[in-house]
XYZ file of C-alpha atoms in Angstrom:
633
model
C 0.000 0.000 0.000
C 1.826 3.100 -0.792
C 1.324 7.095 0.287
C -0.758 7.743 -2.453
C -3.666 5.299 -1.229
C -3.248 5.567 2.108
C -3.731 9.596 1.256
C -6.644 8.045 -0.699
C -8.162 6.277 2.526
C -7.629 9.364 4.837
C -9.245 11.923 2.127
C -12.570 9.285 1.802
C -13.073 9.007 5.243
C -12.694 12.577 5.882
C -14.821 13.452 3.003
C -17.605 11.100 4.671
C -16.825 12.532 8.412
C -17.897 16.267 6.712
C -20.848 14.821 4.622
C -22.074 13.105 7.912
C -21.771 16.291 9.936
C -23.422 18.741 7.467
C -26.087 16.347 6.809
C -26.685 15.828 10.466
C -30.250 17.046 11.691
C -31.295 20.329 12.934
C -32.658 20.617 16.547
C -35.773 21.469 14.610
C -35.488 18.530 12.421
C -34.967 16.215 15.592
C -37.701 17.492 17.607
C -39.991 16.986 14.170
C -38.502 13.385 13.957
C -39.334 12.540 17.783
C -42.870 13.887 17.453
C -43.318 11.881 14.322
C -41.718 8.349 16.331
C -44.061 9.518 19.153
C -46.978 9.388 16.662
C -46.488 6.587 14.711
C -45.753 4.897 18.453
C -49.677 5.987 19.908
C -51.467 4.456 16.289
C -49.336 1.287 16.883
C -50.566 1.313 20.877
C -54.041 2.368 18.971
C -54.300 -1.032 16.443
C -53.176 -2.947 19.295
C -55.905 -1.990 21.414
C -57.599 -2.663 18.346
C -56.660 -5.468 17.299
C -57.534 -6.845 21.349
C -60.942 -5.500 21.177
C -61.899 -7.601 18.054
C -60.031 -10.741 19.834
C -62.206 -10.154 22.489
C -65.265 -9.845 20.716
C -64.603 -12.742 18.280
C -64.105 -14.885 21.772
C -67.372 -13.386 23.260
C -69.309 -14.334 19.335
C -67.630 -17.496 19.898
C -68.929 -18.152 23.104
C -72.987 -16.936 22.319
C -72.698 -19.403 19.184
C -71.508 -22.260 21.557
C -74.517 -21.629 23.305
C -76.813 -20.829 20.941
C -78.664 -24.584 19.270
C -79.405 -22.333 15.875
C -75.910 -21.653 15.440
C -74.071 -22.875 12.367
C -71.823 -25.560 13.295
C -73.303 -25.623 16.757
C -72.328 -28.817 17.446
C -69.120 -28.805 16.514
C -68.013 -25.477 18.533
C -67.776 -28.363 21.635
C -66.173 -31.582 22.261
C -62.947 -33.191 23.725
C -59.550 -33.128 21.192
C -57.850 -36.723 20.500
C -55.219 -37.428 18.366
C -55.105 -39.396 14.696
C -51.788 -40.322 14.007
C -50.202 -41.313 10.839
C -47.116 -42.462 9.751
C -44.953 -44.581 7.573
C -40.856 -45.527 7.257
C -40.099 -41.935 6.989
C -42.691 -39.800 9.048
C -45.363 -39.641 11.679
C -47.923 -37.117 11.762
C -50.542 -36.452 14.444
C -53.408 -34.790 14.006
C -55.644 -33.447 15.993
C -59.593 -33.851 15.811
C -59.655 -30.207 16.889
C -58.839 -28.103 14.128
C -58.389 -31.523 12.113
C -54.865 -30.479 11.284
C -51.236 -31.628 11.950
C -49.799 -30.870 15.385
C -46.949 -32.895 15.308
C -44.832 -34.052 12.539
C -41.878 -36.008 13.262
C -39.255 -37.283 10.519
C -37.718 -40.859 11.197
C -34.173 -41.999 11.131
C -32.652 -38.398 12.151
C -31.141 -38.009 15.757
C -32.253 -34.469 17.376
C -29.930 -32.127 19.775
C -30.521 -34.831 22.526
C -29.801 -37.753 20.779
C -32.819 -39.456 20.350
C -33.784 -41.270 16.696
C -35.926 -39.278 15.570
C -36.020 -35.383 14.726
C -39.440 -33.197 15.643
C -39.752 -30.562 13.505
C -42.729 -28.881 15.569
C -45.500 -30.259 17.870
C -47.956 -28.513 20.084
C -48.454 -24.968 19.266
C -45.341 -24.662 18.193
C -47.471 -24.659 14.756
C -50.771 -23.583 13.460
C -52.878 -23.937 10.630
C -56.916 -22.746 10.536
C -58.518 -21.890 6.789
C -61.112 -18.974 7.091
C -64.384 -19.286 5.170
C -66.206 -15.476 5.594
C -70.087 -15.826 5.285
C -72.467 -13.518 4.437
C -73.922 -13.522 8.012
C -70.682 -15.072 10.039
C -66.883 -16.206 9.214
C -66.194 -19.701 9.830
C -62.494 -20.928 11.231
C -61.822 -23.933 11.328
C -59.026 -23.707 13.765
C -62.609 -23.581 16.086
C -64.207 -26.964 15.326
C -63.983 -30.089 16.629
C -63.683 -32.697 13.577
C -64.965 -36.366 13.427
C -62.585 -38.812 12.375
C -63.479 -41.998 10.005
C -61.570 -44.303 7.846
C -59.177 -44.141 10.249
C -55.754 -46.455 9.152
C -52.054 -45.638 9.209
C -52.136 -43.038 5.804
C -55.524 -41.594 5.612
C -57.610 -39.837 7.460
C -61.503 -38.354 7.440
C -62.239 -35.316 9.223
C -65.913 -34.209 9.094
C -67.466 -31.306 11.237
C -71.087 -31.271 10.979
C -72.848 -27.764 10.657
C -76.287 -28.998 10.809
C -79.234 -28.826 8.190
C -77.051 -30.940 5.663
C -73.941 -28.506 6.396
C -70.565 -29.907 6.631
C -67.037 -29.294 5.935
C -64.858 -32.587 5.275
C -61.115 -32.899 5.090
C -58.873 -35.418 3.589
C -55.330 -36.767 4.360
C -53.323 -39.630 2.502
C -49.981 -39.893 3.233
C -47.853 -41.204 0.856
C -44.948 -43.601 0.591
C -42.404 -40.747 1.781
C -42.405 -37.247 3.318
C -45.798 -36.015 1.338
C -49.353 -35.850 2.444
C -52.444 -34.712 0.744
C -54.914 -32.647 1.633
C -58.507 -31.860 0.024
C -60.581 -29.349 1.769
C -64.907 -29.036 0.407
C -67.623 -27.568 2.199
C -70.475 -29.449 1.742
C -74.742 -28.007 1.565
C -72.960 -24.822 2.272
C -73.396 -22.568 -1.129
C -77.004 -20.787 1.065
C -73.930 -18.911 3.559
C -71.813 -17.431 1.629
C -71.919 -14.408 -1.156
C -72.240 -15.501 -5.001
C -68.989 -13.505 -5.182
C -67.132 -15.785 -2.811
C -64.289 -17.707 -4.955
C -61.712 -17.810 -2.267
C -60.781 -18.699 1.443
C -57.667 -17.472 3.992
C -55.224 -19.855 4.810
C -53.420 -18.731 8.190
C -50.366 -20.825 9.152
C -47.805 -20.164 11.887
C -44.584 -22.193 13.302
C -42.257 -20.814 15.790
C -39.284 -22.967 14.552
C -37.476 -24.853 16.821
C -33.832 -25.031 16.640
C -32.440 -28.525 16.079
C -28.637 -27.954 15.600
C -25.689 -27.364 17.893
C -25.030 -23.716 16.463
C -27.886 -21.421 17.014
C -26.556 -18.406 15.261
C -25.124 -20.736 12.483
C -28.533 -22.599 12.092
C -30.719 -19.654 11.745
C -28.683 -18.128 8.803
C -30.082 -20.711 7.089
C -33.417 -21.082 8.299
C -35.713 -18.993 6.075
C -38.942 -18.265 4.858
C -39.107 -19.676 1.487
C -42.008 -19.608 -1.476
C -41.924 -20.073 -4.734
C -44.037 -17.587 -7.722
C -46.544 -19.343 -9.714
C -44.507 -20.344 -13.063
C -41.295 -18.096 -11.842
C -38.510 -18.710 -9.948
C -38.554 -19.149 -5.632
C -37.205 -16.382 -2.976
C -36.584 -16.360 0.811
C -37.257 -12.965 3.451
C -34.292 -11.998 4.997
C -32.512 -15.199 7.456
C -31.057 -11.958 9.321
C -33.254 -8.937 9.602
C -36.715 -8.962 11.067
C -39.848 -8.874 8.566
C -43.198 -8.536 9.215
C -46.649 -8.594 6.931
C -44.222 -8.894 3.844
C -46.517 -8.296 1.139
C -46.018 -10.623 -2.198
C -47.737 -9.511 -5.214
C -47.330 -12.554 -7.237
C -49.553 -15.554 -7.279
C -47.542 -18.272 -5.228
C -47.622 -21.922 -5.795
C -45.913 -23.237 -2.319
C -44.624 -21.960 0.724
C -41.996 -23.643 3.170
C -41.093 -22.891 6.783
C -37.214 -23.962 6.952
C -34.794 -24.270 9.170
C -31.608 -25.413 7.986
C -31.972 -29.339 7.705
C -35.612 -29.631 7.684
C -38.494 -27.920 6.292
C -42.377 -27.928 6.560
C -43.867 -27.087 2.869
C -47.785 -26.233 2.118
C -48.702 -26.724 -1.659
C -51.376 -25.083 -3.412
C -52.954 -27.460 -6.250
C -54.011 -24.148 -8.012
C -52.079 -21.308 -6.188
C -52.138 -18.913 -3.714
C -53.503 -16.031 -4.257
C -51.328 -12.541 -5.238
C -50.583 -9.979 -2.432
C -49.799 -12.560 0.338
C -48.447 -11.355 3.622
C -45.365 -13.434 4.819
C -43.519 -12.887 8.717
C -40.374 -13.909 9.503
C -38.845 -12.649 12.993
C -35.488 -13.800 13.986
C -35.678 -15.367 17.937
C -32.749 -15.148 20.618
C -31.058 -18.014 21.539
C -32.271 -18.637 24.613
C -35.828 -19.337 23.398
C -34.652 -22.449 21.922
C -36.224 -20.910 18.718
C -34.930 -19.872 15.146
C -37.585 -17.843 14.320
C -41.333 -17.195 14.147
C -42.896 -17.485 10.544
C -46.148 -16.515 9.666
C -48.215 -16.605 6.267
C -51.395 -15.325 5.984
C -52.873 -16.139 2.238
C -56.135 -16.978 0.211
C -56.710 -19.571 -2.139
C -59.488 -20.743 -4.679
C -62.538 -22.459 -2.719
C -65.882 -23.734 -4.210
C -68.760 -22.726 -2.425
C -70.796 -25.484 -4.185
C -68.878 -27.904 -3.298
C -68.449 -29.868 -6.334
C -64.758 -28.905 -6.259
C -62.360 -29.578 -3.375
C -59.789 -27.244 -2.392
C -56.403 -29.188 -2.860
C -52.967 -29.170 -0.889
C -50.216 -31.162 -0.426
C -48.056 -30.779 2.654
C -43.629 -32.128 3.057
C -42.346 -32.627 5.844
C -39.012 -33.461 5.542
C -35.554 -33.135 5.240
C -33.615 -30.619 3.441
C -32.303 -33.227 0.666
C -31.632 -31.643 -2.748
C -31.826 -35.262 -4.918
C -34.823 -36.612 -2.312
C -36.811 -33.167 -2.577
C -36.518 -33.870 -6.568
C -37.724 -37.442 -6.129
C -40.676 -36.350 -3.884
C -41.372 -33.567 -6.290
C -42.576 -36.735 -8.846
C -44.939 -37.803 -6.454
C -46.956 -34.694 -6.401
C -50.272 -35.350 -7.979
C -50.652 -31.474 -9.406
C -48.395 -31.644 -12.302
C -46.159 -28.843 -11.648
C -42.242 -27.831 -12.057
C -42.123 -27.054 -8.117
C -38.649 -27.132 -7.798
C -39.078 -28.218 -4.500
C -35.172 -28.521 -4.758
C -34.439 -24.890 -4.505
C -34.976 -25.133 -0.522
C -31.295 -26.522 -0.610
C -29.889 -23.257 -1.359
C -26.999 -23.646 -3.617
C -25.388 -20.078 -3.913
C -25.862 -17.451 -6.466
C -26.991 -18.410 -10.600
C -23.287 -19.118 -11.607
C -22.175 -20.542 -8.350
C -25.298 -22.129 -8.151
C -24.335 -23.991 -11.620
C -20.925 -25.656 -10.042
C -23.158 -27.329 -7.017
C -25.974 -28.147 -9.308
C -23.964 -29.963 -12.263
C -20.357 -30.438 -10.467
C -20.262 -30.475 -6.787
C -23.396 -32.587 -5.836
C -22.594 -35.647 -8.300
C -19.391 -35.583 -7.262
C -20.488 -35.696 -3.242
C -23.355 -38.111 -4.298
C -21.138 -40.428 -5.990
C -18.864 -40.674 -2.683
C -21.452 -41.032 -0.661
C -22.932 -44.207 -2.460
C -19.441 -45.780 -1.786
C -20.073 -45.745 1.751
C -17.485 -43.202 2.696
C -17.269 -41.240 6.105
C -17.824 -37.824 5.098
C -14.254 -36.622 6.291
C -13.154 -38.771 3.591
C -15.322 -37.444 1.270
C -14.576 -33.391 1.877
C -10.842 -34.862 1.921
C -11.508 -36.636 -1.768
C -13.299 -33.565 -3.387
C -10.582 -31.014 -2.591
C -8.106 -33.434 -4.155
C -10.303 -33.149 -7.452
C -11.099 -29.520 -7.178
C -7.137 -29.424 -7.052
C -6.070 -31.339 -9.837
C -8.949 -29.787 -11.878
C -7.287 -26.539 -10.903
C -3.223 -27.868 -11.083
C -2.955 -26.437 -14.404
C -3.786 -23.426 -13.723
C -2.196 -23.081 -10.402
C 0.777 -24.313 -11.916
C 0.604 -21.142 -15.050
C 0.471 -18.855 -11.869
C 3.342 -20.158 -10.031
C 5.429 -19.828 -13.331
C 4.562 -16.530 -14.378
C 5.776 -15.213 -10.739
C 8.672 -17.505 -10.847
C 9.739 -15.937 -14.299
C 9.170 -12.408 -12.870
C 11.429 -13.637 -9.797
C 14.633 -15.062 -11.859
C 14.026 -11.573 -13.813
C 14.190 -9.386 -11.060
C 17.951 -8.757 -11.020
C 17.858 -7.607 -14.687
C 14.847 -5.751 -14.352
C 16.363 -3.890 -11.353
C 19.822 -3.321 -13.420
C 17.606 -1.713 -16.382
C 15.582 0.258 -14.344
C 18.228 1.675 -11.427
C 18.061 5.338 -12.913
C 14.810 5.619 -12.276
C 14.688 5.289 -8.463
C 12.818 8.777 -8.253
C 9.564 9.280 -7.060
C 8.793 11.572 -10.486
C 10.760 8.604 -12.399
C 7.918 6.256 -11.624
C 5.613 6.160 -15.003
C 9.489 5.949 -17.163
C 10.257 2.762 -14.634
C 6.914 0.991 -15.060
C 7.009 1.587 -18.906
C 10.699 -0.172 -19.024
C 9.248 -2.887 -16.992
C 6.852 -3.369 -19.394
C 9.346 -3.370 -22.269
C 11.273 -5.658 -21.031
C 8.439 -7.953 -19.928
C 7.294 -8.075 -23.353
C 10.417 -9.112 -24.721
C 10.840 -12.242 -22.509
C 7.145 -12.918 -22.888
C 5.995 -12.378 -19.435
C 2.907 -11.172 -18.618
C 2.633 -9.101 -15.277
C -0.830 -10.142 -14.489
C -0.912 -13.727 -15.593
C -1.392 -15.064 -11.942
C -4.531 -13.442 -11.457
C -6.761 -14.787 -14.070
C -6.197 -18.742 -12.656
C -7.028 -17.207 -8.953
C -10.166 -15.600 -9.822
C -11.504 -18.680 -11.826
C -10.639 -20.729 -8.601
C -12.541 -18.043 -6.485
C -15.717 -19.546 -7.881
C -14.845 -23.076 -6.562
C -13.965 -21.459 -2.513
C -17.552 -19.728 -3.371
C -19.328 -23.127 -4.395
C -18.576 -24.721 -1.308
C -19.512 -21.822 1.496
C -22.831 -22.088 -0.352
C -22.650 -26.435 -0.405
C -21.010 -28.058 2.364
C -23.348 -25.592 5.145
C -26.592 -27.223 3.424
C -25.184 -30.734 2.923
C -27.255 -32.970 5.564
C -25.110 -35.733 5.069
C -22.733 -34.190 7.187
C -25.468 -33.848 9.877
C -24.211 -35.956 12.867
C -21.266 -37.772 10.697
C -18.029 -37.788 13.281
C -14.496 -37.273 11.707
C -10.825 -37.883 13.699
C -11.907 -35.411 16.578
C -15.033 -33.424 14.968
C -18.374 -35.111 16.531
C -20.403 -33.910 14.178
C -19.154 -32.294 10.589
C -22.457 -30.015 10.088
C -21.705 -27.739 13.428
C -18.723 -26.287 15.286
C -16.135 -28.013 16.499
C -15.495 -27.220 20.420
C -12.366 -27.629 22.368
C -13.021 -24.957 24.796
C -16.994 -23.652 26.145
C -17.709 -21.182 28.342
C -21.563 -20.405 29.444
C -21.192 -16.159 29.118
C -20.751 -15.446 25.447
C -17.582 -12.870 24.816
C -17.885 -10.475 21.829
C -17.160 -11.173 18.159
C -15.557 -14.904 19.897
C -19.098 -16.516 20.884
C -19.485 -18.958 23.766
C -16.648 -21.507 22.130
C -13.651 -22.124 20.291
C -14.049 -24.071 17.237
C -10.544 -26.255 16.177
C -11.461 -26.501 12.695
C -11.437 -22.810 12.733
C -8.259 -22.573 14.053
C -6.525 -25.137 11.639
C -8.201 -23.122 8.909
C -6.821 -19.404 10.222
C -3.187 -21.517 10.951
C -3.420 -22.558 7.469
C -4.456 -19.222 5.862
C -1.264 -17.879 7.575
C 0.967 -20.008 6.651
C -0.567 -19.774 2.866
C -0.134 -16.062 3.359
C 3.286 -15.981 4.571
C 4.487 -18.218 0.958
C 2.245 -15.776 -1.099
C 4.031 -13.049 0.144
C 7.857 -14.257 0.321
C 7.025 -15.125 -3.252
C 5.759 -11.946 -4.170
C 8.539 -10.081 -2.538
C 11.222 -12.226 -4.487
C 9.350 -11.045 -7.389
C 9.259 -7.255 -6.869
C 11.531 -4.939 -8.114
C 12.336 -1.266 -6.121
C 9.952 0.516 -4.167
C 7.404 -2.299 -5.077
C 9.364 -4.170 -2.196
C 8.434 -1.707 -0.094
C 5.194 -1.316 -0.479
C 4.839 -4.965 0.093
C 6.023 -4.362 3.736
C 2.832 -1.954 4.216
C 0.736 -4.729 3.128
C 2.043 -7.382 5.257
C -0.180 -6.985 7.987
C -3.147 -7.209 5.806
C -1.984 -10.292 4.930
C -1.737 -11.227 8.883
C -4.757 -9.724 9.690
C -6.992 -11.255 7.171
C -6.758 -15.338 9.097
C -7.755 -13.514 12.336
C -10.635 -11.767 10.749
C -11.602 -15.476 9.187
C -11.424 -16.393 12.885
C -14.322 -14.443 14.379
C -16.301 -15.039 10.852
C -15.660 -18.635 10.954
C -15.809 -19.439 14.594
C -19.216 -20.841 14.915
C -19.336 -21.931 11.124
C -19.915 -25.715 10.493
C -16.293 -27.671 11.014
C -17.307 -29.645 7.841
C -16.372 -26.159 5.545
C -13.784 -25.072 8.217
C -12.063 -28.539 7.554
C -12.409 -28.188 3.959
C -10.907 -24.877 3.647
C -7.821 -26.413 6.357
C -7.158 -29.194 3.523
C -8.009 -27.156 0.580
C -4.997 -24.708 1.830
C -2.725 -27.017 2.912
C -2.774 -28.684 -0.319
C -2.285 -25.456 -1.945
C 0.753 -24.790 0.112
C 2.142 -28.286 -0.384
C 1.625 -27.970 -4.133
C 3.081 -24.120 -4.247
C 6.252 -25.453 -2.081
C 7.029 -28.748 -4.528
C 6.944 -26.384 -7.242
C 9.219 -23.718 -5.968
C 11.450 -27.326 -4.684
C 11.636 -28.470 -8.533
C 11.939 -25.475 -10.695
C 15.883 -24.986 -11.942
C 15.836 -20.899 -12.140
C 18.787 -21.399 -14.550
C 17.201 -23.192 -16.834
C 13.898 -20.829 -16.704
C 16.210 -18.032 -16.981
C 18.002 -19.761 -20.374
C 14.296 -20.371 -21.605
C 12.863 -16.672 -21.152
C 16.477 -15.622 -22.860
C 15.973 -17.679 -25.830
C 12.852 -16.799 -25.652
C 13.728 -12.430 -25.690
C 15.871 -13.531 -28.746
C 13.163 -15.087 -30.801
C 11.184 -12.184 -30.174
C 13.647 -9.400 -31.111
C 14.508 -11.211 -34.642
C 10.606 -11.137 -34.899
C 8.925 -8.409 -33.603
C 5.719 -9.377 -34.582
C 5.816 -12.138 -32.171
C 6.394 -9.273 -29.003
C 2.721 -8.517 -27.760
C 0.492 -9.958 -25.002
C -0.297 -7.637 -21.627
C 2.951 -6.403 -21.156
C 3.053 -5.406 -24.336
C -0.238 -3.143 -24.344
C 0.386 -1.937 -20.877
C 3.916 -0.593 -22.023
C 2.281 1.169 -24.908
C -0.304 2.506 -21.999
C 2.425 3.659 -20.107
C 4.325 5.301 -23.403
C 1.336 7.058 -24.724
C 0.782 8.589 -21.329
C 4.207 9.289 -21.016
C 4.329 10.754 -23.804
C 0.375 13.207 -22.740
C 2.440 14.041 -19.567
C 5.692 15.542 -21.592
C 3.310 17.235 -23.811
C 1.261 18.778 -21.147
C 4.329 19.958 -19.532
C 5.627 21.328 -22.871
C 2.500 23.233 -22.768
C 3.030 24.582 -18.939
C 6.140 25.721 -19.699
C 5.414 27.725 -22.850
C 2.319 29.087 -21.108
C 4.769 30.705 -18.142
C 7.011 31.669 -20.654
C 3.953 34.239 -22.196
C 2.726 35.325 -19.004
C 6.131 36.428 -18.510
C-alpha cells in the first residue's frame, strides 16, 4: 500500500466525516422526527388496542354461538380433542380432531440435539394452521371446530365437522410412501352462507421454529422463509433482519417454513392467491427458537362444493436429490422445484453445485465413505482440476522472480519518485520481450474463487454431514469445540471451534508463501510497499477467525485441507523449478522475439504502450506549462 492510497483512505473518510456532519439534523429537524416516532408509536398502541378488542369480541361471538342450538356448526363449537396419528418408514404425523390439522410431525431416522432417533420438527403450538371461510352472516375458522374422524388407518384420514341442516365441511389426508401428504378441503350443503362472489378462502399458518442444531446463530442463517411464484422462480425474506406482513404480489404456488436441515412445505394445487403477507422474525437463543414465521394467504374455494380445495403438505428433510424425487410424487403436475430449498449459492455458483459439486459428493457417498473422507476426496479433485492453472500462476511469478535482477539493473536510474511512469514503462518493455505477462497469476485465482464460493454455499446445506463424526469433529455439520464457556464474549461466541483454528493456521501459513514469493518477485519501491501490506496479509486469518468461529467444522475442515494442499503444491513447485534453466528459456525466448517483432505482444506489451502514450500526454502537457509561463512572462 503506498502514500498515495493511504492519502486516498484518509481523504474518503474525511470526506464522509464532513458529509455526515453537514447532513446531520437540525434541533428542529430532531424534535420533528421525535414527534413523528411519538406518533407513529400511539397508532401502533391504537391497532393494538384494536386489534384486542376484536379478539375479544370474536371470543365473546364465539362463546354466544356455543350456546346458541341455531348456530351454524353448533355442534361442533364443543367436544374433547384426541389425536389421529399417521405415519410410515419416513414420518409420523398427528393430528388433531380439533382443528383436524397436523400438530406434530416427526421425521424418522434423524437423531435431534438430545440424541434421540428421531427429529421433531414442531409439535404442540409450536405450529398452526386454521382456513377462514367469511359468510355472508358469520366467518367460519376452522381452527374452532372439533372434527370427526373416520376411515381411520395408518395413511388416511376423514375429518368431518357437521354444521347442521345438511352442512358440513370434510377434510382429507393420505400420506404417501415418503415425506408427502395430501390434503382436500370441500364444504359441503354450504353454497345458502356465503356471497355468489365468494371464490376464495384465507389460509393462516404459523410455526415458531425450533432449533435442532448445535449452532444457534449458524442454524438460523439458514433457516428462512421460502415460497416459490406461480410459473417463476422461488425467494426467501431476509434469514437476518426482522420482517413482518411482507406483502407478495405474485400468485404463489408453495410456501416452506425452513430451518436449515428440515423444512415444513404447504402446496397449493391451483395457487395462492397474489398480495400474500409473509412474517419472519429472527428469535434469541435462549428461546430455543430460530424464528417465528407466519403466512397469511387466500386460495381458490368452491362454495358449491363440487370442487375440493387441494394441498399437499412435506415434511421433511432438506435433501436436494430426495426433494426432486418427492417432487414426482406430487399429484398437481407442476415444475415445483421443491429442490431450490437446498440453497446452492448465487446463478453461476449455483451452476458448479448443481452440475459439479453434488454428483461428485453423491457419488462418494454411495461408496459408503465417512464424510471426512469425502470433503478430503473432493478437494483433491477440485485441485487437480485446478493444477494447471495453479501451476501457469506459479510460473509466471517464478519468471518475474529469476528476472528481477535484470529488471532492477535496467531500471536503477529511475529510483525517483517523479521517475515512476518511465520505470513501469521499461518494466513493461522488457516484460514483453521475454514474454511475461505481469498479471498472468490473477486470471487462474479468480476462476478458482468460484470453486472457494461453491462450497460456502454447499457443504453448510449438505445434511449428510449432519451428525457424521471425523478424527476429533463429533459432528461435521456444526462447530467443532475444544473450549466452552456459558457467558458469550464479543465477536468470539461462547466456544472455540478447532477446525477454525486449523483453517486461520493454514491461511497464515498460505499467506506468509504468497508473500515471500511476491517479494522475491518485486523490483524497487514495489518491495516496499509490500512491507505496508504485510499486515493485511496477517490480519486477514484472524478476521476469518471471528467469521468462521461458529461456522460448520465440515467447511472449516475443507478450507484447512483445501490450503494445505495449496501450500504443499506451491512449495514442490518452488522445490523443482531450476531458475537457470527458466532463466536460459525466457532468454531464448527475448531472442526469438527481437529477430521477430511481430511475435512481441500480449499484456505487457499493451500496458507498455499505456504507459508510453501517457508518457508521452504528460511531456506534452508539460511542454505546454512551460510555454504558457514563458507568455505570461
Amino acid at each position: 500500500m503506498d502514500k498515495n492510497t493511504i492519502t486516498g483512505f484518509i481523504l474518503i473518510a474525511l470526506v464522509l466525516i464532513g458529509f455526515s456532519w453537514y447532513n446531520r439534523p437540525s434541533e428542529e429537524q430532531l424534535k420533528a422526527q421525535q414527534e413523528q416516532a411519538e406518533k407513529l408509536k400511539a397508532e401502533q398502541q391504537k391497532a393494538l388496542e384494536k386489534k384486542k378488542a376484536d379478539e375479544a369480541r370474536q371470543l365473546a361471538k364465539l362463546a354466544a354461538a356455543r350456546e346458541d342450538s341455531t348456530a351454524v356448526f353448533h355442534n361442533a363449537l364443543k367436544g374433547t380433542a384426541s389425536d389421529i396419528v399417521l405415519r410410515n418408514e419416513k414420518i409420523e404425523l398427528t393430528l388433531s380432531t380439533k382443528g383436524g390439522t397436523v400438530t406434530k410431525a416427526v421425521v424418522k431416522n434423524f437423531k435431534d440435539l438430545k440424541g434421540n432417533p428421531d427429529v421433531t420438527i414442531f409439535e404442540g403450538k409450536d405450529q398452526q394452521l386454521s382456513f377462514q371461510l367469511e359468510g355472508k352472516d358469520t366467518n367460519i375458522s376452522t381452527a374452532d371446530l372439533y372434527f370427526t374422524p373416520s376411515e381411520v388407518t395408518d395413511s388416511t384420514v376423514t375429518f368431518t365437522a357437521d354444521g347442521g341442516n345438511g352442512r358440513r365441511i370434510v377434510m382429507d389426508y393420505l400420506l404417501g410412501p415418503d415425506y408427502l401428504a395430501h390434503f382436500s378441503f370441500r364444504a359441503e350443503g354450504m353454497e345458502g352462507l356465503f356471497s355468489t362472489k365468494t371464490k376464495s378462502m384465507g389460509v393462516q399458518w404459523r410455526e415458531d421454529c425450533k432449533q435442532q442444531e448445535k449452532g444457534h446463530s449458524f442454524e438460523s442463517r439458514y433457516a428462512t422463509l421460502t415460497y416459490k411464484e406461480k410459473d417463476s422462480g422461488t425467494h426467501h425474506l431476509s434469514e437476518t433482519s426482522e420482517k413482518i406482513d411482507e406483502k407478495i404480489e405474485e400468485a404463489l404456488d408453495w410456501v416452506a417454513f425452513k430451518s436449515q436441515f428440515f423444512s415444513a412445505m404447504m402446496i397449493a394445487k391451483t395457487q395462492f392467491n397474489p398480495n400474500a403477507t409473509l412474517t419472519s422474525i429472527p428469535q434469541d437463543k435462549s428461546t430455543g427458537y430460530l424464528k417465528k414465521y407466519k403466512a397469511d394467504m387466500e386460495t381458490t374455494f368452491d362454495p358449491k362444493g363440487v370442487t375440493a380445495t387441494e394441498f399437499e403438505f412435506f415434511y421433511g428433510p432438506n435433501d436436494f436429490q430426495l426433494l426432486k424425487s418427492v417432487e414426482k410424487q406430487s399429484t398437481f403436475g407442476k415444475d415445483l422445484k421443491m429442490e431450490r430449498l437446498v440453497y446452492l449459492g448465487w446463478p453461476l455458483i449455483r451452476y458448479i453445485n448443481r452440475w459439479f459439486t453434488l454428483y461428485i459428493f453423491d457419488w462418494l457417498t454411495k461408496l459408503g465413505m465417512n464424510m471426512g473422507f469425502v470433503l478430503i476426496i473432493i478437494t483433491l479433485i477440485l485441485k487437480a482440476i485446478t493444477y494447471p492453472l495453479v501451476k501457469k500462476t506459479y510460473l509466471n511469478s517464478a519468471k518475474m522472480r529469476v528476472l528481477k535482477p535484470k529488471l532492477e539493473e535496467a531500471t536503477k536510474q529511475f529510483d525517483k519518485p517523479e521517475d515512476q511512469m518511465q520505470k513501469t514503462q521499461e518494466m513493461m518493455k522488457l516484460y514483453s520481450e521475454y514474454g511475461v505477462s505481469p498479471m498472468g497469476g490473477c486470471l487462474p485465482m479468480f476462476i478458482q474463487m468460484p470453486i472457494w464460493i461453491a462450497m460456502f454455499n454447499f457443504v453448510p446445506n449438505a445434511i449428510q454431514l449432519r451428525g457424521e463424526s471425523f478424527l476429533w469433529i463429533k459432528d461435521l455439520s456444526t462447530y467443532d469445540p475444544i473450549l466452552e464457556w456459558s457467558k458469550p464474549i464479543w465477536l468470539i461466541g461462547d466456544h472455540l471451534s478447532l477446525s477454525c483454528i486449523l483453517f486461520c493456521l493454514a491461511n497464515i501459513l498460505y499467506s506468509v508463501m504468497n508473500m515471500r514469493q511476491q517479494k522475491d518477485q518485486m523490483v524497487g519501491q514495489q518491495a516496499d510497499q509490500m512491507k505496508a501490506m504485510q499486515w493485511m496479509m496477517y490480519l486477514m486469518p484472524v478476521m476469518f477467525f471471528f467469521i468462521f468461529n461458529d461456522y460448520s467444522s465440515g467447511l472449516n475442515f475443507y478450507y484447512f485441507i483445501s490450503l494445505f494442499f495449496t501450500a504443499a503444491i506451491m512449495f514442490i513447485l518452488r522445490k523443482t523449478t531450476n531458475d537457470e534453466k527458466l532463466l536460459a528459456i525466457l532468454e531464448a525466448k527475448r531472442k526469438e522475439n527481437k529477430n521477430n517483432p511481430k511475435k512481441q505482444g500480449g499484456l505487457a506489451a499493451r500496458l507498455a504502450a499505456m504507459q508510453k502514450e501517457q508518457l508521452e500526454m504528460q511531456r506534452k502537457r508539460e511542454e505546454l506549462a512551460r510555454k504558457k509561463k514563458d507568455l505570461n512572462h
